[in-house]
């Protein structure tokens, strides 16, 4: 397990942090990646190279020849020569990100031809690069129940609903990652940029650094920036994929502040900066409401760092879901009881009106993450709701047969009280039982609704429906 650096230009080669990994400096690595093999590196975990002096396609080829999947090996490009402590910190993060790599399959490898090549390779043949493409686990996907969140969020129309499943075009996909962070069930995954990898990278840097640090999210194609001032880069496929939870999660891991670079800095044509700024503003507003400081989450801004708010175990960050991260922050903040309206957070609070709801269960069948569930007992039926699972998709409202009567309403807000409650009943109703076999017929409210719709002229039919189940009529 080795961190490999191009040792040209006097780049220092720090020792492996706490002996957790080996560090090797290889002269000429940027200009000739094949020196990786000649140096005897059998298992490169991460590479630190010099910006403008290497071609990723050649580097990936050398990594493959070493018997390692290049999609799982992070590569960082240096715009300047950092100090040894800075390299030790960034190296610790890269190695732990590599160790958290879940593995990739052939479906995750997307061929990409570079538009630009380095000066050293200007007259050489172009070598294709591979970037990680997402994959969809059909066993977790709820497209069969009507979920279209990934389809609606995809900026290139690479996703299409077909017969209850999601059809995915690798050719149209640009691997921006928006579908990954939009999916409410974790069915869509980019194996090179998972929450676990990013959390592991950040946590390792915090432990390795001798002082407080800030992290800066940047797009895969962004130009490298100069190291310094205790700010460290975190690469993601596209900063447009970042959610409120992803932006706030580093604060739980001991980072003092978070900055995010505009998507446009990488020359990306997708125009995700408006989406990004909305989420950055929402994350900053949450910090302000919790009295954690107004400058914890910044847009294209570094500068001085405040004191960190604390540290939680990496596992506690989980999938960086908006609700989980927000709730964890409330436990660490001076102010914990808040309710913050949002238009961009993947969060919601559902209310059900007892008078107009017939307990038809439609809302529970379409809820992608299972925030709404039904529970039946002898003679009763209950609909429960868990705000920690709600992503605010509004599918429950759209499918409700009594939508005109506002039987179910959704309020998109970060509500610490609702989140702390967890799963609880939002509607209970008695169930009429069959007089012959004793099995349930239907909720009393539904039968009452049927009576009101059919009227007195069908009283006999309604009476039969209310006394016997379908099997016994």
PDB file of C-alpha atoms in Angstrom, residues 441 447 450-451 454-469 473:
ATOM      1  CA  UNK A 441     -62.660  -5.254   4.826  1.00  0.00           C
ATOM      2  CA  UNK A 447     -66.351   3.007   3.626  1.00  0.00           C
ATOM      3  CA  UNK A 450     -67.985   5.296  -0.507  1.00  0.00           C
ATOM      4  CA  UNK A 451     -71.355   5.870   1.179  1.00  0.00           C
ATOM      5  CA  UNK A 454     -72.968   6.382  -3.894  1.00  0.00           C
ATOM      6  CA  UNK A 455     -75.789   8.071  -1.994  1.00  0.00           C
ATOM      7  CA  UNK A 456     -78.912   6.611  -0.318  1.00  0.00           C
ATOM      8  CA  UNK A 457     -80.161   4.928  -3.488  1.00  0.00           C
ATOM      9  CA  UNK A 458     -77.323   2.406  -3.148  1.00  0.00           C
ATOM     10  CA  UNK A 459     -77.713   1.858   0.583  1.00  0.00           C
ATOM     11  CA  UNK A 460     -78.071  -1.916   0.182  1.00  0.00           C
ATOM     12  CA  UNK A 461     -74.845  -2.225  -1.747  1.00  0.00           C
ATOM     13  CA  UNK A 462     -72.992  -0.083   0.755  1.00  0.00           C
ATOM     14  CA  UNK A 463     -74.390  -2.146   3.614  1.00  0.00           C
ATOM     15  CA  UNK A 464     -73.147  -5.371   2.014  1.00  0.00           C
ATOM     16  CA  UNK A 465     -69.704  -3.875   1.349  1.00  0.00           C
ATOM     17  CA  UNK A 466     -69.455  -2.825   4.980  1.00  0.00           C
ATOM     18  CA  UNK A 467     -70.406  -6.199   6.412  1.00  0.00           C
ATOM     19  CA  UNK A 468     -68.573  -8.739   4.244  1.00  0.00           C
ATOM     20  CA  UNK A 469     -65.187  -8.917   2.519  1.00  0.00           C
ATOM     21  CA  UNK A 473     -69.970 -11.655  -0.580  1.00  0.00           C
TER      22      UNK A 473
END
